[in-house]
Amino acid sequence: MNKNKEKLLAKRYSSEKRFQFLGKSAIFMALLFLAIFIFKIFSTGYTAFQKTWLIVPVNFDAETMYLDANPSKEDLEEADYFEISLQSMFNLDKNANEKQQNELKKMVSYFFEREIKQELINDPSLLGKTKDVYITASDDLDQVFKGNYPRDLPENQRRVTDYQLKIFDQLVEQGKVESKFNLSFFTYPDSREAELAGIASSFMGSIFSILVCLAIAFPVAVLAAIYLEEFAPKNRFTDFIEVNINNLAAVPSIVFGLLGLGILLAVFQLPRSTPLVGGITLSLMTLPTIIIACRASLKAVPPSIREAALAMGASRMQTTMHHTVPLSMPGTLSGTIIGLAQALGETAPLILIGMVAFVNTIPGSPMDPAASLPVQIYIWAESAERGFVEKVSACIMVLLGFLIVMNLFAQIIRHKFEKKWS
Amino acid sequence: MRKNGVNMIKISAKNVDVFYGKKQALFNINLDIEENQVTALIGPSGCGKSTFLRCLNRMNDVIDICKVQGEIVINDFNINDKGCDVVRLREKIGMVFQKPNPFPKTLYENISYGPTIHGMAQSKQEMDEIVETSLKKAALWEEVKDRLHEPGTGLSGGQQQRLCIARAISVQPEVILMDEPCSALDPIATAQIEELIDELKKEHTIIIVTHSMAQAARVSQRTGFFHLGELIEHGSTDKIFKNPDNTKTQDYITGRFG
């Protein structure tokens, strides 16, 4: 009898130990995957925050630019920079033949002419002098400098030629290649050239979409939740509505994309590819999330508070607006932020309403065409150039950072403002 | 307010039936409540005494399936009439609940809420006065006068309940309903509340639901005994406790069941 008891006890302890072990291994696995994921993203992405520049001496020769000795500002704007830009590249190797000259030109981004022009406009006194100018290297050389380029491939299998590599190595030796913080990644819109591509357009697109989404979803959802929870009679019809709100939350997002395409674009003729349409589409998706969060936090307000207010002679409206709703706000707001964070990461519906278009302008309002961060990731991930690989990871980092900040904000609201019930 | 040595009738319930859905919770209750007296409602759990109490300020309206029939006349007015305005009614009839339920706001806001929504104070000064007198009447002023702007939920249980009483009397109700106000409190806090009830009956009519027969005997002048949804017996507390007419009352009082 006693022995049996001992055995049973040992069994109970060992089963608890087994359970704890399994739980710990599950958590360990989850953390491991997370660590691998983050390591992979960071190790591929961090180089995107650096950009390679070639330092090229440029001769700002007034004659070549068809300028007189004292040009006005307009003259400087309209001058011909192409010739001096081309010349300064050709000067890297004075003995280059025509084919090699062409290769020299391709060592820098096609923005080089604009960069040289900016230099002179910033400092007109350079006219007639020679100065070292920072010029954005081509994406392939950028990758070479970062050590991501397979230099040992046979020449016909890579885009950088042996000649370009030779000149580039010479420049590196002379200290004429520099790596600096890649500001243009944040300030430039998308581009077909990896070295010039930035997230400004998609970042602004995401912000505008989220704002439109918030402006529509939040008031509608909160009003719906308050009415359903505090005022609506509990009957079959409201049960039916409740079930369908829960169903709505489970609808795949691409379906909302089709809805946006079929109704907002086709019927209402709203401008396609814009954050306005994106935001409305996303708001349909966020609506049930906010309704559910708001109803849950309204339900969490103890009935004793409502009774206290009602017994003081407050009307139902006063009870709701003075007590229940303010008390439910922290939960509602953090639910809203979680819903928006979900919407922020949504890709499929935005692709359907055309926010996948190549946009090389920065949107100034929700009515301008734009991409969004997740769609930008999708576009870049599809691109063949090696330079976009790191950009994809960098863009993911920005998106994750955005999401982490939002979730942190939700947590803070929840912990700081949520009332503790006595 | 006596008339020929007999107390005025404040509330008169006539043939009150209450249903929760199909289940009948109260059967044909007839009870008169006298003015400026403490009336205790006693009885075993589930006997309907709280339900009856909640009829008096129409708090049962909150429960969808609850239906009240019969007449409850307060100041010559049947509160179950369609024309009765519950907001006005609840201004006249305050309530204190079983569990202290202060608003999660400051002490000051807890007291000033009622006067604010009913427009009872014209100025900040008037409001300060209302808050002070209410707290004084609830015997809480001395303990909290220095922290009126701290949250009401930070008080002890007994203080919270007195805060709720102060909140209830802030709108100067004629009647105060108390639903087991001491059941969540320790004996010392209970004694304080009981003393308070005795004080309050000078200005208010008080109806208290209680589980404790000792409490009913201590604080009340009138007592009603409920059992299984029926009002078995009612009368002066002395009579109910010393010489009840009904054997069920006798059995309950002497602790044979309940």
Coordinates of N, CA and C in Angstrom, one line a residue, chain A residues 232-234 304-315 318-319 322-323 327 419-422, chain B residues 54 59 62 64 87 90 93 95 97 101-105 113-114 117-118 153 160 167-168 170-171:
Chain A
A232 N -27.3 47.8 -27.6 CA -28.2 46.9 -28.5 C -28.8 45.8 -27.6
P233 N -30.1 45.5 -27.9 CA -30.7 44.4 -27.2 C -30.0 43.1 -27.6
K234 N -30.0 42.2 -26.6 CA -29.4 40.9 -26.9 C -30.4 40.0 -27.6
S304 N -20.3 46.5 -11.7 CA -20.5 47.2 -10.5 C -20.3 48.7 -10.8
I305 N -19.4 49.1 -11.8 CA -19.2 50.5 -12.1 C -20.4 51.0 -12.8
R306 N -21.0 50.2 -13.7 CA -22.2 50.7 -14.4 C -23.3 50.9 -13.4
E307 N -23.5 49.9 -12.5 CA -24.5 49.9 -11.5 C -24.4 51.2 -10.7
A308 N -23.1 51.5 -10.3 CA -22.9 52.6 -9.4 C -23.3 53.9 -10.1
A309 N -23.0 54.0 -11.4 CA -23.3 55.2 -12.1 C -24.9 55.3 -12.3
L310 N -25.5 54.2 -12.7 CA -26.9 54.2 -12.9 C -27.6 54.5 -11.6
A311 N -27.2 53.9 -10.5 CA -27.8 54.2 -9.3 C -27.7 55.6 -8.8
M312 N -26.7 56.3 -9.3 CA -26.5 57.7 -9.0 C -27.5 58.6 -9.9
G313 N -28.2 57.9 -10.8 CA -29.2 58.7 -11.6 C -28.6 59.1 -12.9
A314 N -27.4 58.5 -13.3 CA -26.9 58.8 -14.6 C -27.7 58.0 -15.7
S315 N -27.9 58.7 -16.8 CA -28.6 58.0 -17.9 C -27.7 56.9 -18.5
Q318 N -24.9 58.6 -20.3 CA -23.9 59.2 -19.3 C -23.0 58.1 -18.7
T319 N -23.7 57.0 -18.3 CA -22.9 55.9 -17.7 C -21.9 55.4 -18.7
H322 N -19.3 58.6 -19.5 CA -18.5 59.0 -18.4 C -17.6 57.9 -17.8
H323 N -18.1 56.7 -17.8 CA -17.4 55.7 -17.1 C -16.9 54.5 -17.9
L327 N -12.9 53.9 -19.3 CA -12.2 52.8 -18.7 C -11.8 51.7 -19.7
K419 N -6.8 50.7 -15.7 CA -7.1 50.8 -14.3 C -7.1 49.5 -13.6
K420 N -6.6 49.5 -12.4 CA -6.7 48.2 -11.6 C -8.0 48.3 -10.8
W421 N -8.7 47.1 -10.9 CA -9.9 47.1 -10.1 C -9.6 46.8 -8.7
S422 N -10.3 47.4 -7.8 CA -10.0 47.2 -6.4 C -10.3 45.8 -6.0
Chain B
R54 N -34.0 46.1 -5.3 CA -33.7 46.6 -6.6 C -34.9 47.1 -7.4
M59 N -33.6 49.3 -10.5 CA -32.3 48.8 -11.0 C -32.5 47.5 -11.7
V62 N -32.0 47.0 -15.6 CA -30.7 46.7 -16.2 C -30.7 45.2 -16.7
D64 N -32.1 42.3 -18.6 CA -33.0 42.2 -19.8 C -34.2 41.4 -19.5
V87 N -34.2 58.4 -14.2 CA -33.1 59.3 -13.8 C -33.5 60.1 -12.5
R90 N -33.9 57.8 -9.4 CA -32.7 57.4 -8.8 C -32.0 58.5 -8.1
I93 N -33.7 58.3 -4.8 CA -33.5 57.0 -4.1 C -32.1 56.5 -4.4
M95 N -28.5 54.4 -3.7 CA -28.3 52.9 -3.4 C -26.8 52.7 -3.0
F97 N -24.1 49.4 -2.6 CA -24.1 48.0 -3.0 C -23.4 47.1 -2.0
N101 N -18.1 49.9 -4.5 CA -17.8 50.1 -5.9 C -17.6 51.6 -6.3
P102 N -16.6 52.2 -5.6 CA -16.2 53.5 -6.0 C -15.8 53.6 -7.5
F103 N -16.0 54.8 -8.1 CA -15.5 54.9 -9.5 C -14.0 55.0 -9.4
P104 N -13.3 54.4 -10.4 CA -11.8 54.5 -10.3 C -11.4 56.0 -10.7
K105 N -11.8 56.9 -9.9 CA -11.5 58.3 -10.0 C -11.1 58.8 -8.6
Y113 N -19.7 63.5 -8.7 CA -20.4 63.0 -9.9 C -21.9 63.2 -9.9
G114 N -22.5 62.8 -8.9 CA -24.0 62.9 -8.8 C -24.5 64.3 -8.9
I117 N -24.0 65.7 -12.5 CA -25.0 65.3 -13.6 C -26.4 65.8 -13.3
H118 N -26.7 66.1 -12.0 CA -28.0 66.6 -11.7 C -28.0 68.1 -11.6
T153 N -10.1 54.3 -5.1 CA -9.9 52.8 -5.0 C -8.7 52.5 -4.1
Q160 N -13.9 52.6 1.6 CA -14.6 52.6 0.3 C -16.1 52.6 0.5
R167 N -21.2 59.1 -1.5 CA -21.6 59.4 -2.9 C -23.1 59.3 -3.0
A168 N -23.7 58.3 -2.3 CA -25.2 58.2 -2.4 C -25.9 59.4 -1.8
S170 N -24.8 62.4 -1.5 CA -24.4 63.7 -2.1 C -25.5 64.4 -2.8
V171 N -26.5 63.6 -3.3 CA -27.6 64.2 -4.1 C -28.8 64.3 -3.2

